[in-house]
PDB file of C-alpha atoms and ligand atoms in Angstrom:
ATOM      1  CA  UNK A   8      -9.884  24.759 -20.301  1.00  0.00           C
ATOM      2  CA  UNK A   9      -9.587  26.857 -16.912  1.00  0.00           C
ATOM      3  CA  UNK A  10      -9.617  24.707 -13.899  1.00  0.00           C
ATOM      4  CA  UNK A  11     -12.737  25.203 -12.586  1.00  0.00           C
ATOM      5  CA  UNK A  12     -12.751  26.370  -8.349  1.00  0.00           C
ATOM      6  CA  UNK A  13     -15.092  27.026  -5.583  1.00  0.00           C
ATOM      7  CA  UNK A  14     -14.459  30.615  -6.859  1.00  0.00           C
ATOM      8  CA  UNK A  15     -15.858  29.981 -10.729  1.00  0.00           C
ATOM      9  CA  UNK A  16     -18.776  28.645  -8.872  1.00  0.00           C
ATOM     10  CA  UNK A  17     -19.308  32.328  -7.572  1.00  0.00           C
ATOM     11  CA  UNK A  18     -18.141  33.820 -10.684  1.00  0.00           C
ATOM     12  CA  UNK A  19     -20.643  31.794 -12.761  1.00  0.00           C
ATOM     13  CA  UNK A  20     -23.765  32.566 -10.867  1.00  0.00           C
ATOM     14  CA  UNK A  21     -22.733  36.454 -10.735  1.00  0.00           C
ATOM     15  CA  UNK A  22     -22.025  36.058 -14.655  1.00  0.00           C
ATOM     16  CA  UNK A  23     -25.652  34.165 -14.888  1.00  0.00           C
ATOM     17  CA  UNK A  24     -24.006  31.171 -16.285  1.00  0.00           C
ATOM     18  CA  UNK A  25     -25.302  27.747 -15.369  1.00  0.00           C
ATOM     19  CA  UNK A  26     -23.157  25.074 -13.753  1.00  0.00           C
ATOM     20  CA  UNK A  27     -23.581  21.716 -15.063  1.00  0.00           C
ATOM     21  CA  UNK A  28     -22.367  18.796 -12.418  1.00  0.00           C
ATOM     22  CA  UNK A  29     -23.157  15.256 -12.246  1.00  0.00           C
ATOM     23  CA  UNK A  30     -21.893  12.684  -9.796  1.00  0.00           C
ATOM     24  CA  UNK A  31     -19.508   9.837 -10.473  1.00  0.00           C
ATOM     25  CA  UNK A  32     -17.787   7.028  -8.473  1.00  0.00           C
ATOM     26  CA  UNK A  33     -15.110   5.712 -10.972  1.00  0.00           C
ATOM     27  CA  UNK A  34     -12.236   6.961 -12.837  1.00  0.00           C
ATOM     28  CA  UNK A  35     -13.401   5.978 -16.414  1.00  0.00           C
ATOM     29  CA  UNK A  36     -16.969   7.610 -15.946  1.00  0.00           C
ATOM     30  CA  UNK A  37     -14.738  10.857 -14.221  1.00  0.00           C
ATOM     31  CA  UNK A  38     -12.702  11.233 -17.093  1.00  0.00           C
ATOM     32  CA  UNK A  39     -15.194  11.020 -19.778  1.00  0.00           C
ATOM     33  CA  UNK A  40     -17.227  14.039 -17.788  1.00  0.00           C
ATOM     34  CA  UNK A  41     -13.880  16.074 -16.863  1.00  0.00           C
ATOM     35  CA  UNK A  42     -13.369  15.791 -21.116  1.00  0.00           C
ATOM     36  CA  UNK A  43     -16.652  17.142 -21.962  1.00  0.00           C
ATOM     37  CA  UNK A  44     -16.556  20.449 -19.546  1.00  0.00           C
ATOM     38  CA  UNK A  45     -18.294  19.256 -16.774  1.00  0.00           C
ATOM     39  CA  UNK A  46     -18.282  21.704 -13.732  1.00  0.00           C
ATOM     40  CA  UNK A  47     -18.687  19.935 -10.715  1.00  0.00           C
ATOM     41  CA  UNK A  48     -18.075  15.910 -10.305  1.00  0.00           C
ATOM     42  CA  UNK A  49     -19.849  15.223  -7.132  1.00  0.00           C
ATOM     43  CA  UNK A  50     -18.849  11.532  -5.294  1.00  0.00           C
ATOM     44  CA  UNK A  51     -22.072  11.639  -3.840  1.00  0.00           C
ATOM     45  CA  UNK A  52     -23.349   8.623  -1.110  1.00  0.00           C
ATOM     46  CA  UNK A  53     -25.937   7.502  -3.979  1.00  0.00           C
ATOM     47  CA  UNK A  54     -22.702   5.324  -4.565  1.00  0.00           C
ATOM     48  CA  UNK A  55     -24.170   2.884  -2.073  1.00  0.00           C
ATOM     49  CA  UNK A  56     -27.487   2.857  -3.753  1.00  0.00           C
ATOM     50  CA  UNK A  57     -26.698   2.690  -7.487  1.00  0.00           C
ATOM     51  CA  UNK A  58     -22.945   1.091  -7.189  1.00  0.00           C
ATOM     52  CA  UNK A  59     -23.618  -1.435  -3.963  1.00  0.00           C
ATOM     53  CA  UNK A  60     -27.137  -1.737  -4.342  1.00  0.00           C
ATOM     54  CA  UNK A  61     -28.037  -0.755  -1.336  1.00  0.00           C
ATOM     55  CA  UNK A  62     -31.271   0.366  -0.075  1.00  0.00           C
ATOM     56  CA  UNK A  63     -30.873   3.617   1.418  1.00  0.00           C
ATOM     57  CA  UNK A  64     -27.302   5.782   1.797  1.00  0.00           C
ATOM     58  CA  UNK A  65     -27.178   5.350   5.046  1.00  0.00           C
ATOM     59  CA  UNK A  66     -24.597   2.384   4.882  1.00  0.00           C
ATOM     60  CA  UNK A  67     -21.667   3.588   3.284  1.00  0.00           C
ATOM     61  CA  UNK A  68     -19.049   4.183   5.404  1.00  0.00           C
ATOM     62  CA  UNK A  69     -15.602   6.818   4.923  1.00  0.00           C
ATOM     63  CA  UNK A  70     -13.261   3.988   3.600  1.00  0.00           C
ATOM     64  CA  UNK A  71     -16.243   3.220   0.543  1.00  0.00           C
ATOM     65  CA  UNK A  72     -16.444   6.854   0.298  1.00  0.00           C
ATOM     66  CA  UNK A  73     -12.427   7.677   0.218  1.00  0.00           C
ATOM     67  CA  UNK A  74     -11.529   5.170  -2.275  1.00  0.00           C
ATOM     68  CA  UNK A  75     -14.085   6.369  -4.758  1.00  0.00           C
ATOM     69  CA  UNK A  76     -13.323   9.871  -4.633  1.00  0.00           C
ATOM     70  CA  UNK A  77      -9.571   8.733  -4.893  1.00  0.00           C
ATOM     71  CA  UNK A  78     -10.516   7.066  -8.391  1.00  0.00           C
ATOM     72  CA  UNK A  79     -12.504  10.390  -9.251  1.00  0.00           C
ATOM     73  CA  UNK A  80      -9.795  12.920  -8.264  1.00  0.00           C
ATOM     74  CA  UNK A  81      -7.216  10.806 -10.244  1.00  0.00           C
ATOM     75  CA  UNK A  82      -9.272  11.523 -13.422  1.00  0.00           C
ATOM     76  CA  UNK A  83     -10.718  15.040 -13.126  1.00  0.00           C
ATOM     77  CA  UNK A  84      -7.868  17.866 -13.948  1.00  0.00           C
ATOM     78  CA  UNK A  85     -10.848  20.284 -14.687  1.00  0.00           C
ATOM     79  CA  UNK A  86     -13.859  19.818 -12.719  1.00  0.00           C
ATOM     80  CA  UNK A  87     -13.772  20.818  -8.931  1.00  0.00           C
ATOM     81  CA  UNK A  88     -14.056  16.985  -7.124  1.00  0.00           C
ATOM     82  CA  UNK A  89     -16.590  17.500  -3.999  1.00  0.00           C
ATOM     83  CA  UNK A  90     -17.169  14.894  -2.011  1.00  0.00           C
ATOM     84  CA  UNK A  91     -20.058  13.639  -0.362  1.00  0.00           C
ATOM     85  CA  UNK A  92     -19.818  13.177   3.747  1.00  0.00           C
ATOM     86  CA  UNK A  93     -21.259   9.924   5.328  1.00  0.00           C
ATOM     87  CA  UNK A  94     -24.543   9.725   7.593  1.00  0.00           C
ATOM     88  CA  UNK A  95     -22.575   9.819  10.768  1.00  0.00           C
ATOM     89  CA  UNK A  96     -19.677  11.157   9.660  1.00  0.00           C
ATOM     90  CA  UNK A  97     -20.219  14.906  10.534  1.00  0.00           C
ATOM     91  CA  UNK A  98     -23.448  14.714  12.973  1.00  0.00           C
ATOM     92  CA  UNK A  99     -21.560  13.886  15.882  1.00  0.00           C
ATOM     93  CA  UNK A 100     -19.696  16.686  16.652  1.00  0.00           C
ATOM     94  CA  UNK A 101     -17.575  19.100  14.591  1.00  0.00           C
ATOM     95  CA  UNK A 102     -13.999  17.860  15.587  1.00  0.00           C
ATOM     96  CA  UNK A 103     -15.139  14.622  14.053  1.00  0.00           C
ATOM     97  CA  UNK A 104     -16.684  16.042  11.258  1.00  0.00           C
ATOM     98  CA  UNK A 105     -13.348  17.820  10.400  1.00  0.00           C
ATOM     99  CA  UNK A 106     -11.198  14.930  11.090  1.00  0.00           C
ATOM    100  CA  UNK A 107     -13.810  13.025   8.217  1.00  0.00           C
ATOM    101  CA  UNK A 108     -13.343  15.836   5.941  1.00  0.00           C
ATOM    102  CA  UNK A 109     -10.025  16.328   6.244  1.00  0.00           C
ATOM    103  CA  UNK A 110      -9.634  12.690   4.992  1.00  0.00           C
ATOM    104  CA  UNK A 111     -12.050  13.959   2.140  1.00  0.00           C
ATOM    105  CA  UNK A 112      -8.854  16.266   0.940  1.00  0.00           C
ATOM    106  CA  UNK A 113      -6.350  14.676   1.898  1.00  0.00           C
ATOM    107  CA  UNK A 114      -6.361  10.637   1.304  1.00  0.00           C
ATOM    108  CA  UNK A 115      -9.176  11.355  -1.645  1.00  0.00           C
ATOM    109  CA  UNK A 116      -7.569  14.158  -3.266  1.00  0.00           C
ATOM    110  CA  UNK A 117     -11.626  16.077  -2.848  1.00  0.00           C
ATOM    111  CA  UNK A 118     -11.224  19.755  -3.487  1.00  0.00           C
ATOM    112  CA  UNK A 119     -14.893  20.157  -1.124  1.00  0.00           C
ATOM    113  CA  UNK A 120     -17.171  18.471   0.868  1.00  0.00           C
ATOM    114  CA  UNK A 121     -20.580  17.826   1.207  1.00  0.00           C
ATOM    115  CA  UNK A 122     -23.079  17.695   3.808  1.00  0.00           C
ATOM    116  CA  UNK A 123     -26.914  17.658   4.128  1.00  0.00           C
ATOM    117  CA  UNK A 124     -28.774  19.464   6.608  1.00  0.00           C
ATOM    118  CA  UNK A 125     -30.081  23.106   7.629  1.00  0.00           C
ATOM    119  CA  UNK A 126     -29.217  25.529   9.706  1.00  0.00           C
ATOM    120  CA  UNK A 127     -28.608  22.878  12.598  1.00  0.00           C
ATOM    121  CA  UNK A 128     -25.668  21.786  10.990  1.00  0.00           C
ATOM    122  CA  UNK A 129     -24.280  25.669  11.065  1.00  0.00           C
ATOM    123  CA  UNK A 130     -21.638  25.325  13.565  1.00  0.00           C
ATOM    124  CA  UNK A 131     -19.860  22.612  12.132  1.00  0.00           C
ATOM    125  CA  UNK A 132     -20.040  24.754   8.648  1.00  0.00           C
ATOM    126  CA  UNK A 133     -18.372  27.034  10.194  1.00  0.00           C
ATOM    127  CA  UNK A 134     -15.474  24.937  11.340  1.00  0.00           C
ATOM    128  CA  UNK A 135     -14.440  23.425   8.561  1.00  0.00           C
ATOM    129  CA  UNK A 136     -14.504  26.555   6.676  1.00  0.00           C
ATOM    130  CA  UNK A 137     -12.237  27.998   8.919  1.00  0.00           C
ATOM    131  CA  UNK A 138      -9.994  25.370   8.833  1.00  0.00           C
ATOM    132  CA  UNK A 139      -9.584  26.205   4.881  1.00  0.00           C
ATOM    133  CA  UNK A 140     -12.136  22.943   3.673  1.00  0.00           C
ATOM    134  CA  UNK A 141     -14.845  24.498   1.266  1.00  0.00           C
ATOM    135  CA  UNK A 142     -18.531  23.371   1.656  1.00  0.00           C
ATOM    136  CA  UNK A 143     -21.328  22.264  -0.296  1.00  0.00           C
ATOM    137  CA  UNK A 144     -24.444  22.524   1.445  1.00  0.00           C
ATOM    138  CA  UNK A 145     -27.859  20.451   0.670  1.00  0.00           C
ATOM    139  CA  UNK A 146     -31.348  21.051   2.141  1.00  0.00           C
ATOM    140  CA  UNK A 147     -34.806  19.708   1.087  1.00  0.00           C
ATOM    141  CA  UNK A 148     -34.810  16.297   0.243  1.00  0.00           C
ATOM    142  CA  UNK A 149     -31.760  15.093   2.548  1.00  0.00           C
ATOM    143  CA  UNK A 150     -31.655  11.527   2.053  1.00  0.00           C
ATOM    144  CA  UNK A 151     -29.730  10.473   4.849  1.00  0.00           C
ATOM    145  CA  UNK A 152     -32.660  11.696   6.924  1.00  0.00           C
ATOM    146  CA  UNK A 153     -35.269   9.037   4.941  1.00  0.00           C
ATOM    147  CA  UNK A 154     -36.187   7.430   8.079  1.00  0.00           C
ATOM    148  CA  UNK A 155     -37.232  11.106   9.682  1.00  0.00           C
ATOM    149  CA  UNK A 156     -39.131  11.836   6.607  1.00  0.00           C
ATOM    150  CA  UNK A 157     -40.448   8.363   6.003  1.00  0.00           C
ATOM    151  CA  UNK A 158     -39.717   8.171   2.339  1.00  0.00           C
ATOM    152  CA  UNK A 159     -38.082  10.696  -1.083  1.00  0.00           C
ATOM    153  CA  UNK A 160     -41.372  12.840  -1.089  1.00  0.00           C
ATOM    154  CA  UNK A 161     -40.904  16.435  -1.811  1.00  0.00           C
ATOM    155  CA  UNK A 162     -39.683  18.822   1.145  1.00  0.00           C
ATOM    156  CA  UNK A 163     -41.120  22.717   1.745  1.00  0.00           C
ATOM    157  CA  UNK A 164     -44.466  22.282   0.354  1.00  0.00           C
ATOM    158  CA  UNK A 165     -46.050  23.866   3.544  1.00  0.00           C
ATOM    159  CA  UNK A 166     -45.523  27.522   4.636  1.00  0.00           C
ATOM    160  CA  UNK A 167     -43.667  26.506   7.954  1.00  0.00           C
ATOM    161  CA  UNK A 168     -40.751  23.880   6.301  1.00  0.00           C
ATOM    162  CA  UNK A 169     -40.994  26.533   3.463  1.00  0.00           C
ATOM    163  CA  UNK A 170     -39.631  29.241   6.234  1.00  0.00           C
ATOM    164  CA  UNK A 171     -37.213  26.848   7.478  1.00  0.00           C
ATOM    165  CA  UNK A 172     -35.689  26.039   4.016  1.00  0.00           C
ATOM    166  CA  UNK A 173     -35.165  29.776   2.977  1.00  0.00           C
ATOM    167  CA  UNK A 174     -33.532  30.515   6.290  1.00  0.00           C
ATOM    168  CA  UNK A 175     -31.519  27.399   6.791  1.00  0.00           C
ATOM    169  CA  UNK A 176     -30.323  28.423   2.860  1.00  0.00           C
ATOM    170  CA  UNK A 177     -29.565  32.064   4.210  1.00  0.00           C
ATOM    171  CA  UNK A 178     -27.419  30.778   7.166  1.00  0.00           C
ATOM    172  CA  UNK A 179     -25.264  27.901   5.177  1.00  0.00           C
ATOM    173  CA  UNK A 180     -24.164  30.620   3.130  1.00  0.00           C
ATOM    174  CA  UNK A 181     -23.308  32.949   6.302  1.00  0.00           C
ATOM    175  CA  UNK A 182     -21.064  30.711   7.047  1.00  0.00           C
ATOM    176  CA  UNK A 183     -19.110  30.244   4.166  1.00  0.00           C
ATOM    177  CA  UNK A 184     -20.771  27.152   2.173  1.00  0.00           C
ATOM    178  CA  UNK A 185     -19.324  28.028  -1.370  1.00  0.00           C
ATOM    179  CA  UNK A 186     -22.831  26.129  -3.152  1.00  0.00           C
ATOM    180  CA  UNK A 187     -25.649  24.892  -2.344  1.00  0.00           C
ATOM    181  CA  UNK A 188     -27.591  21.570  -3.110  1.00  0.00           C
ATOM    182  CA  UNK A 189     -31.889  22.125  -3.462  1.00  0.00           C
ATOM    183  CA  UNK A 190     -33.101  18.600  -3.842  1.00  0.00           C
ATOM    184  CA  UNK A 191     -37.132  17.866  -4.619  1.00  0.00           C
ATOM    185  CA  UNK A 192     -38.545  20.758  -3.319  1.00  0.00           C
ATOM    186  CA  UNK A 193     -41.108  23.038  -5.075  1.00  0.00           C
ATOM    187  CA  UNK A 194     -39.819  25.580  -8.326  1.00  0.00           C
ATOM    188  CA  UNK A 195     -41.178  28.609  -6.846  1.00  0.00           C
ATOM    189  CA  UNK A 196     -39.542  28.439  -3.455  1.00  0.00           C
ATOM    190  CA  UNK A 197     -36.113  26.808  -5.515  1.00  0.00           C
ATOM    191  CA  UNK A 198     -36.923  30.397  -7.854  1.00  0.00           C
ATOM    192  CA  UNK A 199     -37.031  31.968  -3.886  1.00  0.00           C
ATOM    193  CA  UNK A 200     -33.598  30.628  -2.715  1.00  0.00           C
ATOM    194  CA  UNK A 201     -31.694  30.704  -5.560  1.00  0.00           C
ATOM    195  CA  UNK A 202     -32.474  34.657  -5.969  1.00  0.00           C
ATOM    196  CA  UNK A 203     -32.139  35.343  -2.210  1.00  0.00           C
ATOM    197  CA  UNK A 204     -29.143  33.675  -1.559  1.00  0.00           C
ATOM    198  CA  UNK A 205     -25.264  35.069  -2.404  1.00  0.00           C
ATOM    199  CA  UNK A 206     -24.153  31.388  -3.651  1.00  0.00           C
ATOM    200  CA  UNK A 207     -25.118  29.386  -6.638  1.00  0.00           C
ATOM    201  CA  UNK A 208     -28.221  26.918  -5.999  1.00  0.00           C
ATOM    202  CA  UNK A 209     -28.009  23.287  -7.793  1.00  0.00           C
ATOM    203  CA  UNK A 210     -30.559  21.714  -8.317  1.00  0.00           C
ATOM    204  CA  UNK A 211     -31.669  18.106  -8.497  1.00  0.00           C
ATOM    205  CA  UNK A 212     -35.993  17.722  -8.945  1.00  0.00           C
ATOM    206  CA  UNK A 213     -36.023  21.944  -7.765  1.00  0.00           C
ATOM    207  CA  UNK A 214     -36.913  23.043 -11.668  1.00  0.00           C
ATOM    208  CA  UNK A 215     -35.336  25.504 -13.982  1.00  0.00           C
ATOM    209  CA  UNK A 216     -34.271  28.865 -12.334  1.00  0.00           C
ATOM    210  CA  UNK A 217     -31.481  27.184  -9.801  1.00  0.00           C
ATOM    211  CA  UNK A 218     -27.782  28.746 -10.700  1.00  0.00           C
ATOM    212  CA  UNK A 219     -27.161  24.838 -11.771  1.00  0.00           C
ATOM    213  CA  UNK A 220     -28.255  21.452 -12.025  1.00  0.00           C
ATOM    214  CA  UNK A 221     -26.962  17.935 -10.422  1.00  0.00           C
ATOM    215  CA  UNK A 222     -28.180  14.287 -11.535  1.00  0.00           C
ATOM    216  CA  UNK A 223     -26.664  10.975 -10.703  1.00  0.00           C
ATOM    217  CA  UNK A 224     -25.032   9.674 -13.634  1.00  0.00           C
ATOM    218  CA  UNK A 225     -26.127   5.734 -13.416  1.00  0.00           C
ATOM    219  CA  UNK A 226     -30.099   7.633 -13.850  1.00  0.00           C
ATOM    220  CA  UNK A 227     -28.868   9.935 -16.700  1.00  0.00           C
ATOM    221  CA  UNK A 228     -27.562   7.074 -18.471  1.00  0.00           C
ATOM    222  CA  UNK A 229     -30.574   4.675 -18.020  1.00  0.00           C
ATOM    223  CA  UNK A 230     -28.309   2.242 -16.286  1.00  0.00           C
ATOM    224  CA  UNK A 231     -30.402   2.279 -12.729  1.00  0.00           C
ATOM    225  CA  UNK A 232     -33.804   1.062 -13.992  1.00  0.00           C
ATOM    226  CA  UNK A 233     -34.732   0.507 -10.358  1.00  0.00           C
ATOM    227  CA  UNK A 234     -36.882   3.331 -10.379  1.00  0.00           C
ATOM    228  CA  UNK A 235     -37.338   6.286 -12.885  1.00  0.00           C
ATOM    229  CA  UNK A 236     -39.130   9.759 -11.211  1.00  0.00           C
ATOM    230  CA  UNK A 237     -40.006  12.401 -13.282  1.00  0.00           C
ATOM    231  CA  UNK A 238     -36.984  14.970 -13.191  1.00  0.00           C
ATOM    232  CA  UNK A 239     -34.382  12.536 -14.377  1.00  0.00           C
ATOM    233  CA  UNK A 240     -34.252  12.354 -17.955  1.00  0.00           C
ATOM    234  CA  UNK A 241     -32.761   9.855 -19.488  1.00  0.00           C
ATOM    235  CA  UNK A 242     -30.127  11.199 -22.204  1.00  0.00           C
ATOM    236  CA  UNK A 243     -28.911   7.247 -23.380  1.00  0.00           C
ATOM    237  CA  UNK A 244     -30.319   4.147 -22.755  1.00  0.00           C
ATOM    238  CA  UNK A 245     -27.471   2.433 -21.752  1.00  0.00           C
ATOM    239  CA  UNK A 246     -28.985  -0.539 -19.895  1.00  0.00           C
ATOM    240  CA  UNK A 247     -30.872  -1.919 -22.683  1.00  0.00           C
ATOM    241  CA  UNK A 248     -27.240  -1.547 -25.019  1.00  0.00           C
ATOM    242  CA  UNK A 249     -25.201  -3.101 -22.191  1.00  0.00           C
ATOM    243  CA  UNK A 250     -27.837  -5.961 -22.322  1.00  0.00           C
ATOM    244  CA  UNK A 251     -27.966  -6.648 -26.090  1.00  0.00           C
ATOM    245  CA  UNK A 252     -23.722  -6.766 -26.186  1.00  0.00           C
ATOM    246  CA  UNK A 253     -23.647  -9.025 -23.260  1.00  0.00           C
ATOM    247  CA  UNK A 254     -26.099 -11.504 -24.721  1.00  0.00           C
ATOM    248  CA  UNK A 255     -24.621 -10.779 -28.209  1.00  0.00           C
ATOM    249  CA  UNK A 256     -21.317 -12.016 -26.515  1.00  0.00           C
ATOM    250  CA  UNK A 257     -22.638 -14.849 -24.996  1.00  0.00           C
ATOM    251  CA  UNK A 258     -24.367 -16.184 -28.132  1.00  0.00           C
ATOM    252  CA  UNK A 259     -20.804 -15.910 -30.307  1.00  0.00           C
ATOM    253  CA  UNK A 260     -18.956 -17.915 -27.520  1.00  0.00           C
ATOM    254  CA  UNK A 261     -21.160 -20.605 -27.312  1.00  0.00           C
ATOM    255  CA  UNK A 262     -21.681 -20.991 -31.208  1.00  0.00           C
ATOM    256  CA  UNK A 263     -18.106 -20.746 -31.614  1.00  0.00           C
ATOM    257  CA  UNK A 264     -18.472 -16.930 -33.317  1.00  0.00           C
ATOM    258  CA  UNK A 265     -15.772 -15.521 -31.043  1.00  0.00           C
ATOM    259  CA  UNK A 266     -12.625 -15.104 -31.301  1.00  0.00           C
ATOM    260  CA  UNK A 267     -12.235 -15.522 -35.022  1.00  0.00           C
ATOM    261  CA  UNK A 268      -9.123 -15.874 -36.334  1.00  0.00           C
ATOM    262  CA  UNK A 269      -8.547 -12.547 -37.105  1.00  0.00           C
ATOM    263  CA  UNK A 270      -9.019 -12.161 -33.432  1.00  0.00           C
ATOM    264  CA  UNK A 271      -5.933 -14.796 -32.461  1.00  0.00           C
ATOM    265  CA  UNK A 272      -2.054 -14.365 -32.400  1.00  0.00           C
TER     266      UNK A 272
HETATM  267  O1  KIV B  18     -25.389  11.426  -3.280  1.00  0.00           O
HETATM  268  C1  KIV B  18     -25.699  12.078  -4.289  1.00  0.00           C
HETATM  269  O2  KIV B  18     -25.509  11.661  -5.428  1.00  0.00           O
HETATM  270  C2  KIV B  18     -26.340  13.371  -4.074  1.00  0.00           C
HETATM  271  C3  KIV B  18     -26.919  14.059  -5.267  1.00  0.00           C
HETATM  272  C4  KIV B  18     -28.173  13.408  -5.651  1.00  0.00           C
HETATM  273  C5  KIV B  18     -27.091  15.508  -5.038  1.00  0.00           C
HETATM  274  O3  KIV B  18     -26.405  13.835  -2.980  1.00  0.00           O
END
C-alpha cells in the first residue's frame, strides 16, 4: 500500500474518497491500525484523558506528547503520523510554537501537527507552514479551551459562532493547513464547511458529509467507559473482555489452574 501524505489527503477529498483516521498513543495499537489501511494516526492530547486519566487535556506537557508519538511513528510505515500540539505549546507566540513543532518532526518522527483554534491562531499557521511543517487545523469543540466554554457542549449552534466557524475554516486553509478537524458542531454547518472549503474536513460528532472521520481509539474499542456520548460507536467491547480474562487469570492462579504442565520447561 502507497504511503499515504498530506498530499493523498487532497487527492482523496478531490477523488470524493473518505479518509478514515483514528488516534493512538502506543506502538502495538499503531501497528495494528497502520495494517488495516488506516489513513491518518492522530497522537492526539486525549492521551492525558484516556491514557493518564486525567481530567481535562490541558496537563500534558511536550515530553508526554513526544514520547508517544515516538512509539506511534516507530509503527506506522503507511499512515501519515500527525501530532497533536500541547495547550501552551503554540499560544504563546509563533517562534515557540515552531520550536514545539519542530520537536513534533524531529525527536517524534510526526509527519504534521496539530493545533486547535480559529482564525486567531492564523499567523502562527502561517509560520510553520513556511518553515516546511504541515498543519492540521481543528475548530468547534476545541477542548483545550473547556474552561472558556465551560464544558464539551456543541459549538456554532447560533448564527454569530456559526459565521465565525465558516470563516475561521476559510482562513486555516489560506494559510496552508493541509486538513481540517470539525469537532461537535451541527451537520448542516459541518455539510457548509466541508463543501466551502479547498481541504478535506474530519470529523469527530460533525455527522456524515465531512471528507473524513476521527474517533479516539480507547472509545471505539469500549475500553474508556468513563463516559459514552452519542457519536462514538462502539465497534468491540473490549473492556468487558479485558475484565473476564483478567479475573479468568486470577481464578486459575489461585486454584492452582495455571501454569499446567504443558505450560512448564
Ligand atoms: O486529542 C484528540 O484525540 C483529538 C481528537 C478527538 C480529534 O483532538
Amino acid at each position: 500500500m502507497e504511503k499515504v501524505t498530506t498530499k493523498t489527503f487532497m487527492q482523496l477529498k478531490s477523488r470524493k474518497e473518505k479518509l478514515a483516521l483514528l488516534t493512538a498513543y502506543d506502538w502495538l495499537t499503531a501497528r495494528l491500525l497502520d495494517e488495516c489501511g488506516i489513513d491518518g494516526i492522530l497522537v492526539g492530547d486525549s492521551a492525558n484523558m484516556v491514557f493518564y486519566g486525567q481530567p481535562t487535556t490541558l496537563s500534558i506537557t511536550m515530553d508526554q506528547m513526544i514520547y508517544h508519538t515516538k512509539a506511534v511513528a516507530q509503527a506506522a510505515t503507511r499512515a501519515l503520523v500527525i501530532g497533536d500540539m500541547p495547550f501552551m505549546s503554540y499560544q504563546v507566540d509563533a517562534q515557540e510554537a515552531l520550536r514545539n513543532a519542530g520537536r513534533f518532526l524531529k525527536e517524534g518522527g510526526a509527519e504534521a501537527v496539530k493545533l486547535e483554534g480559529g482564525k486567531e491562531i492564523v499567523p502562527t499557521v502561517r509560520r510553520l507552514v513556511g518553515v516546511g511543517i504541515p498543519v492540521m487545523g481543528h475548530i468547534g469543540l476545541v477542548p483545550q479551551s473547556v474552561h472558556r466554554f465551560g464544558g464539551y457542549g456543541v459549538r456554532g449552534k447560533g448564527e454569530e459562532e456559526a459565521e465565525y466557524l465558516v470563516e475561521s475554516a476559510n482562513l486555516l486553509a489560506d494559510a496552508g493547513c493541509f486538513s481540517l478537524i470539525l469537532e461537535k458542531i451541527p451537520v448542516d454547518l459541518a455539510k457548509r464547511i466541508t463543501e466551502e472549503v479547498k481541504i478535506p474536513t474530519i470529523g469527530i460528532a460533525a455527522g456524515p458529509f465531512c471528507d473524513g472521520q476521527i474517533l479516539v481509539v480507547q472509545d471505539m474499542l469500549g475500553l474508556f467507559e468513563e463516559f459514552k456520548p452519542k457519536f462514538v460507536r462502539r465497534y468491540a467491547q473490549l473492556a468487558d473482555q479485558m475484565r473476564k480474562a483478567f479475573c479468568q487469570y486470577i481464578e486459575d492462579v489461585k486454584g492452582g489452574k495455571f501454569p499446567s504442565i504443558e505450560e512448564s520447561y
